[in-house]
Coordinates of C-alpha atoms in Angstrom, one line a residue:
X1 CA 2.2 8.0 59.1
X2 CA 2.7 10.7 56.5
X3 CA 3.7 10.1 52.8
X4 CA 7.2 10.0 51.4
X5 CA 9.3 13.1 51.3
X6 CA 9.6 15.2 48.2
X7 CA 12.8 14.8 46.3
X8 CA 14.2 18.3 46.9
X9 CA 13.9 20.7 49.8
X10 CA 12.5 24.1 49.1
X11 CA 15.0 26.8 47.8
X12 CA 15.0 30.3 49.2
X13 CA 15.3 32.5 46.1
X14 CA 16.1 36.2 46.0
X15 CA 13.3 38.4 44.7
X16 CA 12.7 38.7 40.9
X17 CA 13.9 42.3 41.0
X18 CA 17.2 41.3 42.7
X19 CA 17.7 38.4 40.4
X20 CA 17.0 40.6 37.3
X21 CA 19.6 43.1 38.5
X22 CA 22.1 40.3 39.0
X23 CA 21.3 39.0 35.5
X24 CA 22.0 42.4 33.8
X25 CA 25.4 42.8 35.4
X26 CA 26.7 39.3 34.5
X27 CA 29.7 39.8 32.2
X28 CA 28.4 37.8 29.3
X29 CA 24.8 39.3 29.2
X30 CA 26.1 42.8 29.8
X31 CA 28.5 42.4 26.8
X32 CA 25.7 41.0 24.7
X33 CA 23.5 44.0 25.4
X34 CA 26.4 46.4 24.6
X35 CA 27.0 44.7 21.2
X36 CA 23.2 44.7 20.4
X37 CA 23.2 48.5 21.0
X38 CA 26.4 48.9 18.9
X39 CA 25.2 46.8 16.0
X40 CA 23.6 48.7 13.0
X41 CA 22.9 48.4 9.3
X42 CA 26.5 48.2 8.6
X43 CA 27.1 45.2 10.8
X44 CA 28.0 42.2 8.7
X45 CA 27.3 38.5 9.6
X46 CA 28.2 35.3 8.0
X47 CA 26.2 32.3 6.9
X48 CA 25.6 31.2 10.5
X49 CA 24.7 34.6 11.8
X50 CA 28.1 35.1 13.4
X51 CA 30.1 38.3 13.0
X52 CA 32.4 38.2 10.1
X53 CA 36.1 38.2 11.0
X54 CA 36.6 41.8 9.8
X55 CA 33.9 43.0 12.3
X56 CA 35.5 41.4 15.4
X57 CA 38.1 44.0 16.1
X58 CA 35.5 46.8 16.1
X59 CA 33.1 44.7 18.2
X60 CA 35.9 44.0 20.8
X61 CA 36.6 47.8 20.9
X62 CA 32.9 48.5 21.5
X63 CA 33.2 46.3 24.5
X64 CA 36.2 48.1 25.8
X65 CA 38.5 45.2 25.0
X66 CA 41.7 45.0 23.2
X67 CA 41.3 44.0 19.6
X68 CA 43.5 40.9 20.0
X69 CA 42.7 37.2 19.8
X70 CA 41.2 37.2 23.4
X71 CA 39.1 40.3 22.8
X72 CA 37.8 39.0 19.6
X73 CA 36.9 35.7 21.2
X74 CA 34.9 37.5 24.0
X75 CA 33.2 39.6 21.3
X76 CA 32.3 36.6 19.3
X77 CA 30.9 34.8 22.3
X78 CA 28.8 37.9 23.4
X79 CA 27.5 38.2 19.9
X80 CA 26.2 34.6 19.8
X81 CA 24.4 35.3 23.1
X82 CA 22.9 38.5 21.7
X83 CA 21.6 36.5 18.8
X84 CA 20.3 33.6 20.8
X85 CA 18.5 35.9 23.3
X86 CA 16.7 37.9 20.7
X87 CA 18.7 41.1 21.4
X88 CA 19.5 41.3 17.8
X89 CA 17.9 39.8 14.7
X90 CA 20.1 38.5 11.9
X91 CA 19.5 37.5 8.4
X92 CA 22.2 34.9 7.6
X93 CA 24.5 35.8 4.8
X94 CA 25.1 33.6 1.8
X95 CA 28.9 33.7 2.1
X96 CA 31.6 36.2 2.9
X97 CA 31.0 38.1 -0.3
X98 CA 27.2 38.5 0.5
X99 CA 27.0 39.1 4.3
X100 CA 23.7 39.0 6.1
X101 CA 21.8 41.9 7.6
X102 CA 21.3 42.8 11.2
X103 CA 18.5 44.6 13.0
X104 CA 17.5 45.4 16.5
X105 CA 15.8 42.4 18.3
X106 CA 12.5 42.8 20.1
X107 CA 14.1 41.8 23.4
X108 CA 16.5 44.7 23.5
X109 CA 13.8 47.1 24.6
X110 CA 12.9 44.8 27.4
X111 CA 16.3 45.3 29.0
X112 CA 15.3 48.8 30.1
X113 CA 11.5 48.7 29.7
X114 CA 10.6 45.1 30.6
X115 CA 9.6 43.5 33.9
X116 CA 12.1 41.5 36.0
X117 CA 10.5 38.3 34.7
X118 CA 11.2 39.6 31.1
X119 CA 14.8 40.1 31.9
X120 CA 15.1 36.7 33.6
X121 CA 13.6 35.2 30.5
X122 CA 16.3 36.7 28.4
X123 CA 18.9 35.5 30.9
X124 CA 17.6 32.0 30.8
X125 CA 17.8 32.0 27.0
X126 CA 21.4 33.1 27.4
X127 CA 22.0 30.3 29.9
X128 CA 20.6 27.8 27.4
X129 CA 23.1 29.0 24.8
X130 CA 26.1 28.8 27.1
X131 CA 25.0 25.4 28.4
X132 CA 25.0 24.2 24.8
X133 CA 28.5 25.6 24.3
X134 CA 29.7 23.9 27.6
X135 CA 28.5 20.5 26.4
X136 CA 29.9 20.8 22.9
X137 CA 32.8 18.6 21.9
X138 CA 36.3 19.7 22.6
X139 CA 38.3 19.9 19.3
X140 CA 41.9 19.6 20.3
X141 CA 43.0 18.8 16.7
X142 CA 40.4 19.9 14.2
X143 CA 42.2 18.3 11.3
X144 CA 41.7 14.8 12.7
X145 CA 37.9 15.2 12.6
X146 CA 37.5 17.0 9.2
X147 CA 36.3 14.7 6.4
X148 CA 37.3 14.7 2.8
X149 CA 34.4 17.1 2.0
X150 CA 35.8 19.7 4.4
X151 CA 33.0 19.2 7.0
X152 CA 33.4 17.9 10.6
X153 CA 32.8 14.1 10.8
X154 CA 30.9 13.9 14.1
X155 CA 31.3 10.1 14.2
X156 CA 35.0 10.6 14.7
X157 CA 34.4 12.8 17.7
X158 CA 33.3 10.0 20.1
X159 CA 30.8 12.5 21.4
X160 CA 27.3 11.8 22.7
X161 CA 25.4 15.1 23.0
X162 CA 22.6 13.6 25.2
X163 CA 25.1 12.0 27.5
X164 CA 27.2 15.1 27.8
X165 CA 24.1 17.2 28.6
X166 CA 22.8 14.6 31.1
X167 CA 26.2 14.6 32.9
X168 CA 26.4 18.3 33.3
X169 CA 22.7 18.5 34.3
X170 CA 23.4 15.9 36.9
X171 CA 26.4 17.8 38.3
X172 CA 24.4 21.0 38.5
X173 CA 21.5 19.0 40.2
X174 CA 23.9 17.7 42.8
X175 CA 25.3 21.2 43.4
X176 CA 21.7 22.5 43.7
X177 CA 20.8 19.8 46.2
X178 CA 23.9 20.5 48.3
X179 CA 23.0 24.2 48.3
X180 CA 19.3 23.9 49.3
X181 CA 20.1 21.2 51.9
X182 CA 22.3 23.8 53.6
X183 CA 19.5 26.4 53.7
X184 CA 19.5 27.6 50.1
X185 CA 21.8 30.6 50.6
X186 CA 24.5 29.4 48.3
X187 CA 27.4 30.4 50.6
X188 CA 29.4 27.2 50.7
X189 CA 31.7 26.3 47.8
X190 CA 32.1 22.6 46.9
X191 CA 35.5 21.1 46.0
X192 CA 35.5 20.1 42.3
X193 CA 36.9 16.6 43.1
X194 CA 34.0 15.9 45.4
X195 CA 31.5 17.1 42.8
X196 CA 33.0 14.9 40.1
X197 CA 33.2 11.9 42.4
X198 CA 29.5 12.3 43.2
X199 CA 28.7 11.5 39.5
X200 CA 31.4 8.8 39.0
X201 CA 32.0 6.8 42.2
X202 CA 29.2 4.3 43.0
X203 CA 27.5 4.8 46.4
X204 CA 28.4 1.3 47.5
X205 CA 32.0 1.5 46.6
X206 CA 34.4 1.6 49.5
X207 CA 37.9 2.4 48.1
X208 CA 37.7 3.7 44.6
X209 CA 39.7 1.7 42.0
X210 CA 42.5 3.3 39.9
X211 CA 40.1 3.2 36.9
X212 CA 37.4 5.0 38.8
X213 CA 39.9 7.6 40.1
X214 CA 41.1 8.2 36.5
X215 CA 37.5 8.8 35.4
X216 CA 37.1 11.3 38.3
X217 CA 40.2 13.1 37.2
X218 CA 39.0 13.2 33.6
X219 CA 35.6 14.5 34.8
X220 CA 37.3 17.2 36.9
X221 CA 39.2 18.5 33.9
X222 CA 36.0 18.6 31.8
X223 CA 34.1 20.3 34.5
X224 CA 36.9 22.8 34.9
X225 CA 36.4 23.8 31.3
X226 CA 32.6 23.9 31.6
X227 CA 32.5 26.0 34.8
X228 CA 34.9 28.5 33.2
X229 CA 32.2 28.9 30.5
X230 CA 29.3 29.0 32.9
X231 CA 30.8 31.6 35.3
X232 CA 30.5 34.6 32.9
X233 CA 26.7 34.1 32.6
X234 CA 26.5 34.3 36.3
X235 CA 25.4 30.7 37.0
X236 CA 28.3 29.8 39.3
X237 CA 31.1 31.4 41.3
X238 CA 34.2 29.4 40.3
X239 CA 37.8 29.1 41.5
X240 CA 39.5 27.2 38.7
X241 CA 41.9 24.3 39.0
X242 CA 45.4 25.6 39.7
X243 CA 47.2 25.3 36.4
X244 CA 50.4 24.3 38.2
X245 CA 48.6 21.0 38.9
X246 CA 47.9 20.3 35.3
X247 CA 50.5 17.6 34.4
X248 CA 51.5 17.9 30.8
X249 CA 52.4 14.9 28.7
X250 CA 55.9 13.8 29.4
X251 CA 56.2 15.8 32.7
X252 CA 56.0 14.5 36.3
X253 CA 52.4 14.1 37.4
X254 CA 50.8 16.7 39.7
X255 CA 51.3 16.0 43.4
X256 CA 48.6 14.1 45.3
X257 CA 45.8 16.1 46.8
X258 CA 45.6 16.6 50.6
X259 CA 43.3 18.5 52.9
X260 CA 45.5 21.6 52.9
X261 CA 45.4 22.3 49.2
X262 CA 42.0 21.0 48.2
X263 CA 41.0 24.5 47.0
X264 CA 43.7 24.3 44.3
X265 CA 41.7 21.6 42.6
X266 CA 38.8 23.9 42.0
X267 CA 35.9 25.2 44.1
X268 CA 32.4 26.0 42.8
X269 CA 29.1 27.3 44.2
X270 CA 25.9 28.3 42.6
X271 CA 25.1 32.0 42.8
X272 CA 21.6 33.2 43.9
X273 CA 21.0 33.7 40.1
X274 CA 22.4 30.2 39.5
X275 CA 19.9 28.7 42.0
X276 CA 17.1 30.3 40.0
X277 CA 18.5 29.1 36.7
X278 CA 19.1 25.5 37.7
X279 CA 15.6 25.3 39.3
X280 CA 14.1 26.8 36.2
X281 CA 15.7 24.0 34.1
X282 CA 14.5 21.4 36.6
X283 CA 11.0 22.6 36.4
X284 CA 11.1 22.6 32.6
X285 CA 12.3 19.0 32.8
X286 CA 9.3 18.1 35.1
X287 CA 11.3 17.9 38.4
X288 CA 9.4 18.9 41.5
X289 CA 11.7 21.7 42.8
X290 CA 9.7 23.8 45.4
X291 CA 10.6 27.3 46.4
X292 CA 9.8 29.3 49.5
X293 CA 6.8 31.5 48.5
X294 CA 5.1 28.8 46.3
X295 CA 2.3 28.4 48.9
X296 CA 1.6 32.1 49.5
X297 CA -1.6 32.2 47.5
X298 CA -2.8 28.7 48.5
X299 CA -5.3 27.8 51.2
X300 CA -4.3 26.8 54.7
X301 CA -4.8 23.1 53.9
X302 CA -2.3 23.3 51.1
X303 CA 0.1 25.3 53.3
X304 CA 0.1 22.8 56.1
X305 CA 0.5 19.8 53.8
X306 CA 3.2 21.6 51.9
X307 CA 5.2 22.4 55.0
X308 CA 5.3 18.7 56.0
X309 CA 8.9 18.2 55.1
X310 CA 10.2 21.8 54.9
X311 CA 13.3 22.4 57.0
X312 CA 12.4 24.6 60.0
X313 CA 13.9 27.9 58.6
X314 CA 12.1 27.4 55.3
X315 CA 8.9 26.5 57.0
X316 CA 9.0 29.6 59.1
X317 CA 9.7 31.8 56.1
X318 CA 6.9 30.2 54.0
X319 CA 4.5 30.7 56.9
X320 CA 5.4 34.3 57.4
X321 CA 4.8 35.0 53.7
X322 CA 1.5 33.2 53.8
X323 CA 0.4 35.2 56.9
X324 CA 1.4 38.5 55.4
X325 CA -1.6 40.6 54.4
X326 CA -4.1 38.1 56.0
X327 CA -6.4 39.1 58.8
X328 CA -4.9 37.3 61.9
X329 CA -8.2 35.9 63.3
X330 CA -9.4 34.7 59.9
X331 CA -6.0 33.2 59.2
X332 CA -6.0 31.4 62.6
X333 CA -9.4 29.9 61.9
X334 CA -8.3 28.7 58.5
X335 CA -5.2 27.1 60.0
X336 CA -7.2 25.3 62.7
X337 CA -9.8 24.1 60.3
X338 CA -7.0 22.7 58.0
X339 CA -5.5 20.9 61.0
X340 CA -8.5 18.7 61.5
X341 CA -8.6 15.1 60.3
X342 CA -7.6 11.6 61.1
X343 CA -5.6 10.8 58.0
X344 CA -1.9 9.8 58.1
X345 CA -0.6 13.4 57.6
X346 CA -2.9 15.0 60.2
X347 CA -0.5 14.9 63.2
X348 CA 2.2 16.8 61.2
X349 CA -0.4 19.3 60.0
X350 CA -1.4 20.0 63.6
X351 CA 2.2 20.5 64.6
X352 CA 2.7 23.0 61.8
X353 CA -0.6 24.6 62.7
X354 CA 0.6 25.2 66.2
X355 CA 3.9 26.6 64.9
X356 CA 2.0 28.9 62.5
X357 CA -0.3 30.1 65.2
X358 CA 2.8 31.1 67.2
X359 CA 3.7 33.4 64.3
X360 CA 0.2 34.9 64.2
X361 CA 0.7 36.0 67.8
X362 CA -1.8 37.0 70.4
X363 CA -4.4 38.1 67.8
X364 CA -5.1 34.5 67.2
X365 CA -6.6 34.0 70.7
X366 CA -10.3 34.3 69.8
X367 CA -10.0 31.7 67.1
X368 CA -8.0 29.4 69.4
X369 CA -10.6 29.6 72.2
X370 CA -13.3 28.5 69.7
X371 CA -11.8 25.0 69.5
X372 CA -11.2 24.4 73.2
X373 CA -14.0 21.7 73.2
X374 CA -12.8 20.0 70.0
X375 CA -11.5 16.5 70.8
X376 CA -8.6 16.8 68.3
X377 CA -7.7 20.5 68.6
X378 CA -8.6 21.2 72.2
X379 CA -5.3 20.0 73.5
X380 CA -3.3 22.1 71.0
X381 CA -5.4 25.1 71.9
X382 CA -4.7 24.7 75.6
X383 CA -1.0 24.4 75.0
X384 CA -1.0 27.5 72.8
X385 CA -2.9 29.6 75.5
X386 CA -0.8 28.3 78.3
X387 CA 2.4 29.3 76.5
X388 CA 1.1 32.8 76.3
X389 CA 0.1 33.0 80.0
X390 CA -3.6 33.3 79.1
X391 CA -6.2 33.2 81.9
X392 CA -9.3 31.0 82.2
X393 CA -7.9 28.0 80.5
X394 CA -10.2 25.0 81.2
X395 CA -8.6 21.9 82.5
X396 CA -8.5 19.2 79.8
X397 CA -10.1 15.8 80.3
X398 CA -7.7 12.9 80.8
X399 CA -8.6 11.4 77.4
X400 CA -7.6 14.7 75.7
X401 CA -4.2 14.7 77.5
X402 CA -3.3 11.2 76.3
X403 CA -4.7 11.8 72.8
X404 CA -2.5 15.0 72.5
X405 CA 0.6 13.0 73.7
X406 CA 0.1 10.3 71.0
X407 CA -0.6 13.0 68.4
X408 CA 2.5 14.9 69.3
X409 CA 4.8 11.9 69.1
X410 CA 3.3 10.9 65.8
X411 CA 4.0 14.3 64.4
X412 CA 7.6 14.2 65.6
X413 CA 8.1 10.8 64.2
X414 CA 6.9 12.1 60.8
X415 CA 9.0 15.2 61.1
X416 CA 12.1 13.0 61.4
X417 CA 13.8 15.4 63.8
X418 CA 16.7 15.0 66.2
X419 CA 16.6 11.5 67.7
X420 CA 17.8 12.6 71.2
X421 CA 15.2 15.3 71.3
X422 CA 12.5 12.8 70.5
X423 CA 13.8 10.4 73.1
X424 CA 13.7 13.3 75.7
X425 CA 10.1 14.1 74.7
X426 CA 9.0 10.4 75.0
X427 CA 10.7 10.0 78.4
X428 CA 9.3 13.3 79.6
X429 CA 5.8 12.3 78.8
X430 CA 6.0 8.9 80.4
X431 CA 7.7 10.4 83.4
X432 CA 5.0 13.0 84.0
X433 CA 2.1 10.6 83.8
X434 CA 2.1 7.5 86.0
X435 CA 0.5 4.6 84.2
X436 CA 1.1 6.2 80.8
X437 CA 1.2 3.0 78.8
X438 CA -1.9 1.6 80.5
X439 CA -3.9 4.6 79.4
X440 CA -2.1 5.2 76.1
X441 CA -3.1 1.9 74.3
X442 CA -6.7 2.8 74.8
X443 CA -6.4 6.2 72.9
X444 CA -8.6 6.4 69.9
X445 CA -6.0 7.7 67.5
X446 CA -5.1 6.1 64.2
X447 CA -1.3 6.2 65.0
X448 CA -1.6 4.8 68.6
X449 CA 0.0 1.4 67.9
X450 CA 2.7 2.9 65.7
X451 CA 3.6 5.5 68.3
X452 CA 3.8 2.9 71.1
X453 CA 6.0 0.6 69.0
X454 CA 8.3 3.6 68.3
X455 CA 8.4 4.4 72.0
X456 CA 9.4 0.7 72.6
X457 CA 12.3 1.2 70.3
X458 CA 13.4 4.6 71.5
X459 CA 12.8 4.7 75.2
X460 CA 16.2 4.4 76.9
X461 CA 14.7 2.7 80.0
X462 CA 14.4 -1.1 79.3
X463 CA 11.5 -1.6 81.6
X464 CA 9.5 1.3 80.1
X465 CA 10.4 0.1 76.6
X466 CA 9.0 -3.3 77.4
X467 CA 5.8 -1.7 78.7
X468 CA 5.5 0.3 75.5
X469 CA 5.8 -2.8 73.4
X470 CA 3.1 -4.6 75.4
X471 CA 0.9 -1.6 75.1
X472 CA 1.5 -1.5 71.3
X473 CA 0.3 -5.2 71.1
X474 CA -2.8 -4.3 73.1
X475 CA -3.5 -1.3 70.8
X476 CA -3.2 -3.5 67.7
X477 CA -5.4 -6.2 69.2
X478 CA -8.0 -3.6 70.2
X479 CA -8.1 -2.2 66.6
X480 CA -8.3 -5.6 65.1
X481 CA -5.0 -5.1 63.2

């Protein structure tokens, strides 16, 4: 049978042009661009490249915000992103008396004159900056962690930057997997408690202990802060935790959660741009995270192997992209040639070949008729022609009928589809052909014994199941296994 499944299903991303437009209108990047255009020779920055306090009211006003504490905080955050994404270049100042210089960054011109990939590259740099902020330590009382020299003593923070980053990456990875497993459209929001529990509660734990529940609650509160930071860069759509549920010290605890008010505990989903961003981070970390469209420029052999574990909607979309612009007859010949073979993955390749030929349409007929006499492809070809009501279809030899039956079941076993549908297929085949098992064990197919063993497990008729097991034993004895 075929090899193990890839870790992640393929994601269906929006086009680069759509994603770039989404990136430019995210609140944080849009503000960073506006500040980069506002900045000039008179803009003053401190020793770390940050805007000096005196500049913050003007920066907030340039963003159309009130020059109060909140407006200045938004302006400061947007300025950091402008610096980190190369929209502005800064020469750090020595101190407040000698502020640094500011100049236009090379990337600012790309906002209007670059390609969608250029813009997405800028956005990814911004995401990196926000991710770093989201995993930074929370300083509730700065005085407690400031040493005698006036600097922050990081040992007092009880903060592990690698562990913090790994935890948030894991959360985003789980959110990504949930999204792509549901078709990759990013429509379903996930309750924050469930997301936190996916990282804390062991898989084999039945009822979570009080200690574990406390850890989940703490993780929820941390994630609430982090998703509030990640939403303005467009990574997620987030409904924050209802502040009425936040129990302050000395007050009565928040009421227990029930099904009716689960949304009050926070709901989050990846946006289409967020899917792109999380996948980009995964690829950079060496994770195999396929996307629909990855196989478009590959050969038919790579296409059919790659589709082996794609969900049906993604497989169809990938195949249509592959066929687009190709000559139908040439494409059909390439698909049929790639479907040959007797290796473990060949039954599933032939199944995907048949499905791809259905998308080619009637133009594939000349190529299909060319393989009518092929021992491994002739049955597939006859089925394809019959489904289209074609004339002059030669009757298949009995050996081809049973070989196709074994090949079809082998493919469905590898596809790991609906169990009831597979059982119906097995029982339909055995019901149509009297003496099926007596003929099937003689079939010269590498998966014959495995298929018959599976039929013995899955057939709902006990007598037929017993016949299948006997046939499997004969097949193994015949092959010397």
